[in-house]
Amino acid sequence: MPQTDPVHDWSGDYDIFDPDYVRDPAPYWAQLRDECPVAHTERWGGSWLPTRYEDVFAAARMVPALSSEEPTVVQVPEFLDGYRKGAPPISSDPPEHTWTRKLINPFFAPAAIERLHDYTEDLCNRLIDGFVDSGSADAAVDYAQQIPSRVIARLLGLDPEQAEWFVYLVREILEFGQTEPDRRTRGRQQVRELFYAELTSRRADPRDDVLTHLATAEVDGEPVSIDDAAAICHLLLIAGVDTTWSSIGSSLFHLGTHPEDRRRLAAEPELVPSAVEEFLRFYSPVTMARVAKSEVRLGDAEIKAGDRVLMNFPGANRDPQVFPNAGEVVIDRGRNRHVAFGVGIHRCAGSHLARMEMNTAISVWLSRIPEFEVADVDAVTWAGGQVRGPRNLPVRF
């Protein structure tokens, strides 16, 4: 059950929704690496939190002993009347993971993503046109969240002008729904209804889009059910929006609070790709979860069957044993073995898309608005838990 009382012992009673932790979790990870590398809590249904790179890496590869059937960071009830639970392949283990992942991989291959570049670049410029003359903007609301919601809609074959509706659904499920289960359930229900309608329409009236491909796909000679296709689409929409929006917003937060990095990137745009990798490492947005199907050992911790383990990719990416100067952003970092996209068979299928969107969004912003700053750092609000990133980011230029 959730608890709202203060944390006095982070080793045995951490709280991933603690306001200070959400604002800046890195000091807590540093403390735990020294005192208790795999911490435990009974809050939010109970979980384990590894903080060292080697432990997170190892846990992510413990398939199926650590199952992906419940990847949410807190245990939340799912009441999806008439619809299957889960959002494969992220919420499944082999063999279901294998065929669902194979089904979506072609849409996220580099060549497929490159076809979205011009649209994304034009979109970024049009968004900036809407506020550039005002001298100020909310870089999260007016820019970062607008990009992936429209790009993923275009990829799927949905109307990009529904972007605000998609953002609302994503926040209900991944942000507010983590601590308010009714909102999560309602949001998931609405997403399934959306895709049932769209997929049914594509079967009757095929188009040249991803939705039609999924609606008419076959696996081993058998048609993929509407139920399965809708569950896959659910993942593509939800995972394709909040993660990248948070990463773009965090990148602009950094550039708006570190003028030396901002000016260097503006002067040396060829460094943007390496800077993107460093922003992904330093501001990694996503924490997934696994549920133990059997007893496993992780570091010095004995994980029992039924226990939830948080795949703390953000914490792993700040491990000083792996990353020199781990607590600093080094925009021209050479070797960068970050795990922001995960590890193993569940590594993010959309990594090429996320990188393209981040590279494009940052490049266009710096070409149009090379001089800017965060207007009020204390006014920046952050979401945490499953996906961490700025929700409000006032900037002036």
Coordinates of C-alpha atoms in Angstrom, one line a residue, residues 27-381:
P27 CA 22.1 11.6 -4.5
Y28 CA 20.0 8.7 -3.2
W29 CA 21.5 6.3 -5.7
A30 CA 25.0 7.3 -4.7
Q31 CA 24.1 6.7 -1.0
L32 CA 22.6 3.3 -1.7
R33 CA 25.5 2.2 -3.9
D34 CA 27.7 2.5 -0.9
E35 CA 25.3 1.4 1.8
C36 CA 22.9 -1.0 0.2
P37 CA 23.3 -1.5 -3.6
V38 CA 20.1 -3.5 -3.9
A39 CA 17.6 -1.7 -1.6
H40 CA 14.1 -2.8 -0.6
T41 CA 10.9 -1.2 0.3
E42 CA 7.3 -2.2 1.3
R43 CA 5.9 1.0 -0.1
W44 CA 3.7 0.8 -3.2
G45 CA 3.3 -2.9 -3.0
G46 CA 6.9 -3.6 -2.3
S47 CA 10.0 -3.7 -4.6
W48 CA 13.7 -4.0 -4.9
L49 CA 15.9 -1.2 -6.3
P50 CA 19.4 -2.1 -7.7
T51 CA 21.6 1.0 -8.1
R52 CA 24.8 -0.5 -9.6
Y53 CA 25.3 -0.9 -13.3
E54 CA 26.3 -4.6 -13.0
D55 CA 23.3 -5.5 -11.0
V56 CA 20.8 -3.7 -13.2
F57 CA 22.5 -5.2 -16.3
A58 CA 22.3 -8.7 -14.8
A59 CA 18.7 -8.4 -13.7
A60 CA 17.6 -7.3 -17.1
R61 CA 19.0 -10.4 -18.6
M62 CA 17.3 -12.8 -16.1
V63 CA 14.6 -13.9 -18.5
P64 CA 12.2 -15.5 -17.7
A65 CA 13.2 -15.8 -14.0
L66 CA 12.5 -12.1 -13.7
S67 CA 9.3 -11.8 -15.8
S68 CA 8.2 -8.8 -17.8
E69 CA 4.5 -9.7 -17.5
E70 CA 4.0 -6.8 -15.0
P71 CA 6.5 -4.1 -16.1
T72 CA 4.9 -1.2 -14.0
V73 CA 7.0 0.1 -11.1
V74 CA 4.0 -0.3 -8.8
Q75 CA 1.5 -3.1 -8.8
V76 CA -1.8 -1.7 -10.1
P77 CA -5.0 -3.6 -10.8
E78 CA -6.0 -4.0 -14.4
F79 CA -9.8 -4.1 -15.1
L80 CA -10.0 -4.0 -18.9
D81 CA -13.5 -5.3 -19.6
G82 CA -13.5 -7.2 -22.8
Y83 CA -9.8 -6.6 -23.6
R84 CA -6.6 -8.6 -23.0
K85 CA -4.2 -7.3 -20.4
G86 CA -0.7 -6.3 -21.1
A87 CA 1.0 -4.4 -24.0
P88 CA 3.3 -6.9 -25.8
P89 CA 6.2 -7.2 -26.5
I90 CA 7.2 -5.1 -23.4
S91 CA 4.8 -6.9 -21.1
S92 CA 5.6 -10.5 -22.3
D93 CA 8.2 -13.2 -22.1
P94 CA 9.1 -15.6 -24.9
P95 CA 7.4 -17.1 -26.9
E96 CA 4.9 -14.3 -27.1
H97 CA 7.6 -11.7 -26.9
T98 CA 9.4 -13.2 -29.8
W99 CA 6.6 -13.0 -32.4
T100 CA 5.2 -9.7 -31.2
R101 CA 8.7 -8.1 -31.3
K102 CA 9.4 -9.5 -34.7
L103 CA 6.1 -8.0 -35.9
I104 CA 7.0 -4.4 -35.0
N105 CA 10.7 -4.4 -35.7
P106 CA 10.4 -3.4 -39.4
F107 CA 8.6 -0.2 -38.5
F108 CA 11.5 1.0 -36.3
A109 CA 14.4 0.0 -38.5
P110 CA 16.8 2.9 -39.4
A111 CA 15.5 3.1 -43.0
A112 CA 11.9 3.3 -41.8
I113 CA 12.7 6.0 -39.3
E114 CA 14.7 8.1 -41.8
R115 CA 11.4 8.5 -43.8
L116 CA 10.0 10.4 -40.8
H117 CA 12.9 12.8 -40.5
D118 CA 11.7 15.5 -42.8
Y119 CA 8.3 15.5 -41.2
T120 CA 9.9 15.8 -37.8
E121 CA 12.1 18.6 -38.8
D122 CA 9.3 20.5 -40.3
L123 CA 7.2 19.9 -37.2
C124 CA 9.9 21.3 -35.0
N125 CA 10.2 24.4 -37.0
R126 CA 6.4 24.9 -37.1
L127 CA 6.2 24.6 -33.3
I128 CA 9.0 27.2 -32.8
D129 CA 7.2 29.5 -35.3
G130 CA 4.3 29.5 -32.8
F131 CA 6.3 31.1 -30.0
V132 CA 9.6 32.4 -31.2
D133 CA 8.5 36.0 -31.4
S134 CA 7.2 36.1 -27.8
G135 CA 10.6 35.8 -26.2
S136 CA 9.4 33.0 -23.9
A137 CA 7.8 29.5 -23.9
D138 CA 7.2 26.4 -22.0
A139 CA 9.8 24.2 -23.6
A140 CA 8.1 21.1 -22.3
V141 CA 4.4 21.8 -23.1
D142 CA 4.9 23.9 -26.2
Y143 CA 7.7 21.9 -27.8
A144 CA 8.9 18.6 -26.2
Q145 CA 5.6 16.9 -25.7
Q146 CA 4.2 18.0 -29.1
I147 CA 6.9 16.2 -31.1
P148 CA 6.7 12.5 -30.3
S149 CA 2.9 12.6 -29.9
R150 CA 2.6 13.7 -33.5
V151 CA 5.4 11.6 -34.9
I152 CA 4.1 8.4 -33.5
A153 CA 0.6 9.2 -34.7
R154 CA 2.0 9.7 -38.2
L155 CA 3.9 6.5 -38.0
L156 CA 0.9 4.5 -36.9
G157 CA -1.5 6.2 -39.3
L158 CA -3.5 8.3 -36.9
D159 CA -4.3 12.0 -37.2
P160 CA -1.4 14.0 -35.7
E161 CA -3.9 16.7 -34.7
Q162 CA -5.1 14.3 -32.0
A163 CA -1.8 14.9 -30.2
E164 CA -3.3 16.6 -27.2
W165 CA -5.7 13.6 -26.7
F166 CA -2.7 11.2 -26.9
V167 CA -0.7 13.2 -24.3
Y168 CA -3.7 13.2 -22.0
L169 CA -4.0 9.4 -22.3
V170 CA -0.3 8.9 -21.7
R171 CA -0.3 11.0 -18.6
E172 CA -3.3 9.2 -17.2
I173 CA -1.6 5.8 -17.6
L174 CA 2.1 6.5 -17.0
E175 CA 2.1 9.5 -14.7
F176 CA -1.1 10.0 -12.6
G177 CA -2.2 6.4 -13.0
Q178 CA 0.9 5.0 -11.1
T179 CA -0.5 6.4 -7.8
E180 CA -4.2 6.6 -8.8
P181 CA -5.1 3.2 -10.3
D182 CA -8.6 4.2 -11.3
R183 CA -7.1 6.8 -13.7
R184 CA -4.7 4.3 -15.1
T185 CA -7.5 1.8 -15.7
R186 CA -9.7 4.4 -17.3
G187 CA -6.9 5.6 -19.6
R188 CA -6.0 2.1 -20.7
Q189 CA -9.7 1.4 -21.5
Q190 CA -9.8 4.5 -23.7
V191 CA -6.7 3.5 -25.5
R192 CA -8.0 0.0 -26.2
E193 CA -11.3 1.4 -27.5
L194 CA -9.4 3.8 -29.8
F195 CA -7.4 1.0 -31.3
Y196 CA -10.2 -1.5 -31.6
A197 CA -12.1 1.0 -33.7
E198 CA -9.1 1.9 -35.8
L199 CA -8.0 -1.7 -36.4
T200 CA -11.6 -2.8 -37.2
S201 CA -11.8 0.1 -39.7
R202 CA -8.5 -0.9 -41.3
R203 CA -9.7 -4.5 -41.9
A204 CA -12.7 -3.1 -43.7
D205 CA -10.8 -0.3 -45.5
P206 CA -7.1 -1.1 -45.7
R207 CA -4.6 1.8 -46.0
D208 CA -0.8 2.1 -46.4
D209 CA 0.0 2.4 -42.7
V210 CA 1.2 0.5 -39.7
L211 CA -2.3 0.0 -38.3
T212 CA -3.4 -1.7 -41.5
H213 CA -0.3 -3.9 -41.3
L214 CA -1.1 -5.0 -37.8
A215 CA -4.8 -5.4 -38.5
T216 CA -4.1 -7.8 -41.4
A217 CA -0.9 -9.5 -40.1
E218 CA -0.5 -13.2 -39.8
V219 CA 1.9 -15.3 -37.6
D220 CA 2.5 -18.9 -38.5
G221 CA -0.3 -18.8 -41.0
E222 CA -2.9 -17.5 -38.5
P223 CA -4.3 -14.0 -38.4
V224 CA -3.3 -11.8 -35.5
S225 CA -6.4 -11.1 -33.5
I226 CA -7.7 -7.6 -33.1
D227 CA -7.2 -8.0 -29.4
D228 CA -3.5 -8.8 -29.8
A229 CA -3.0 -6.0 -32.4
A230 CA -4.7 -3.5 -30.1
A231 CA -2.5 -4.4 -27.2
I232 CA 0.6 -4.0 -29.4
C233 CA -0.7 -0.6 -30.6
H234 CA -1.3 0.4 -27.0
L235 CA 2.5 -0.1 -26.4
L236 CA 3.5 1.8 -29.5
L237 CA 1.5 4.8 -28.6
I238 CA 2.2 5.0 -24.9
A239 CA 5.9 4.1 -25.0
G240 CA 6.4 6.2 -28.1
V241 CA 5.3 9.5 -26.5
D242 CA 6.2 10.0 -22.8
T243 CA 9.7 8.6 -23.0
T244 CA 10.9 10.8 -25.9
W245 CA 9.1 13.8 -24.7
S246 CA 10.8 13.5 -21.4
S247 CA 14.2 13.1 -23.0
I248 CA 13.8 16.1 -25.2
G249 CA 12.6 18.2 -22.2
S250 CA 15.4 17.0 -20.0
S251 CA 17.9 17.9 -22.8
L252 CA 16.5 21.4 -23.1
F253 CA 16.5 21.7 -19.3
H254 CA 20.2 21.0 -19.3
L255 CA 21.0 23.4 -22.1
G256 CA 18.9 26.1 -20.4
T257 CA 20.8 25.7 -17.2
H258 CA 24.3 25.1 -18.6
P259 CA 25.2 27.9 -21.0
E260 CA 28.7 26.6 -21.7
D261 CA 27.3 23.3 -23.1
R262 CA 24.5 25.2 -25.0
R263 CA 26.9 27.6 -26.6
R264 CA 29.3 24.8 -27.6
L265 CA 26.5 22.7 -29.2
A266 CA 25.2 25.8 -31.0
A267 CA 28.7 26.5 -32.4
E268 CA 29.5 22.8 -33.0
P269 CA 26.3 21.1 -34.2
E270 CA 28.2 18.1 -35.3
L271 CA 28.4 17.2 -31.5
V272 CA 24.6 16.9 -31.2
P273 CA 24.6 13.1 -31.7
S274 CA 27.2 12.5 -28.9
A275 CA 25.4 15.0 -26.7
V276 CA 22.1 13.2 -27.3
E277 CA 23.7 10.0 -26.0
E278 CA 25.0 11.8 -23.0
F279 CA 21.6 13.3 -22.3
L280 CA 20.1 9.8 -22.5
R281 CA 22.7 8.6 -20.0
F282 CA 22.5 11.4 -17.5
Y283 CA 18.7 12.0 -17.7
S284 CA 17.6 8.5 -18.5
P285 CA 13.8 8.7 -18.3
V286 CA 12.6 5.1 -18.0
T287 CA 12.4 2.6 -15.1
M288 CA 10.8 -0.7 -15.9
A289 CA 9.9 -3.6 -13.5
R290 CA 10.2 -7.3 -13.5
V291 CA 8.4 -9.8 -11.2
A292 CA 10.4 -12.8 -9.9
K293 CA 8.9 -16.2 -11.0
S294 CA 11.4 -18.0 -8.9
E295 CA 13.9 -17.2 -6.2
V296 CA 16.9 -15.4 -7.6
R297 CA 20.0 -13.7 -6.2
L298 CA 20.9 -10.2 -7.2
G299 CA 24.1 -8.9 -5.7
D300 CA 23.7 -9.6 -2.0
A301 CA 19.9 -9.6 -2.1
E302 CA 17.7 -12.7 -2.1
I303 CA 14.8 -12.0 -4.3
K304 CA 11.8 -14.3 -3.6
A305 CA 9.2 -15.5 -6.1
G306 CA 6.5 -12.8 -6.5
D307 CA 8.9 -9.9 -5.6
R308 CA 9.0 -6.9 -7.9
V309 CA 12.5 -5.7 -9.1
L310 CA 12.8 -2.2 -10.5
M311 CA 15.0 -2.0 -13.6
N312 CA 16.8 1.1 -12.5
F313 CA 18.4 2.0 -15.8
P314 CA 18.7 5.7 -14.7
G315 CA 20.7 4.7 -11.6
A316 CA 22.9 2.3 -13.5
N317 CA 23.8 5.1 -15.9
R318 CA 25.2 7.2 -13.0
D319 CA 27.5 4.5 -11.7
P320 CA 31.0 5.9 -11.4
Q321 CA 32.5 2.4 -11.7
V322 CA 31.4 2.4 -15.3
F323 CA 31.2 6.1 -16.3
P324 CA 34.1 8.5 -15.5
N325 CA 32.8 11.7 -14.2
A326 CA 29.4 10.0 -14.0
G327 CA 27.8 13.0 -12.1
E328 CA 28.6 15.4 -14.9
V329 CA 27.3 15.8 -18.4
V330 CA 30.1 15.5 -20.9
I331 CA 28.6 16.3 -24.3
D332 CA 31.6 14.9 -26.2
R333 CA 31.9 11.7 -24.1
G334 CA 33.6 9.1 -26.2
R335 CA 32.7 5.7 -25.0
N336 CA 29.1 5.7 -23.6
R337 CA 27.7 2.3 -22.7
H338 CA 24.5 3.7 -21.3
V339 CA 21.5 1.5 -20.8
A340 CA 18.8 4.1 -21.2
F341 CA 17.1 1.9 -23.8
G342 CA 17.4 -1.2 -21.6
V343 CA 19.3 -4.4 -22.0
G344 CA 18.7 -7.8 -23.6
I345 CA 15.6 -9.0 -25.4
H346 CA 13.5 -6.2 -24.0
R347 CA 15.8 -3.4 -25.2
C348 CA 13.6 -0.6 -26.6
A349 CA 12.4 -1.3 -30.1
G350 CA 12.0 2.4 -30.7
S351 CA 15.6 3.5 -29.9
H352 CA 16.2 4.6 -33.5
L353 CA 13.0 6.7 -33.5
A354 CA 13.8 8.3 -30.2
R355 CA 17.3 9.2 -31.3
M356 CA 16.1 10.7 -34.5
E357 CA 13.5 12.8 -32.7
M358 CA 16.0 14.0 -30.1
N359 CA 18.7 14.8 -32.6
T360 CA 16.2 16.7 -34.7
A361 CA 14.4 18.5 -31.9
I362 CA 17.7 19.7 -30.3
S363 CA 19.3 20.7 -33.6
V364 CA 16.3 22.7 -34.8
W365 CA 15.9 24.4 -31.5
L366 CA 19.6 25.5 -31.3
S367 CA 19.5 26.7 -34.9
R368 CA 16.5 28.8 -34.2
I369 CA 17.0 29.8 -30.5
P370 CA 20.7 29.5 -29.7
E371 CA 20.5 31.8 -26.8
F372 CA 18.0 30.8 -24.1
E373 CA 17.8 30.0 -20.4
V374 CA 15.5 28.4 -18.0
A375 CA 13.5 31.3 -16.6
D376 CA 12.9 29.8 -13.1
V377 CA 14.5 26.5 -12.1
D378 CA 12.2 26.3 -9.1
A379 CA 9.2 26.5 -11.4
V380 CA 10.2 23.4 -13.3
T381 CA 8.1 20.4 -12.4

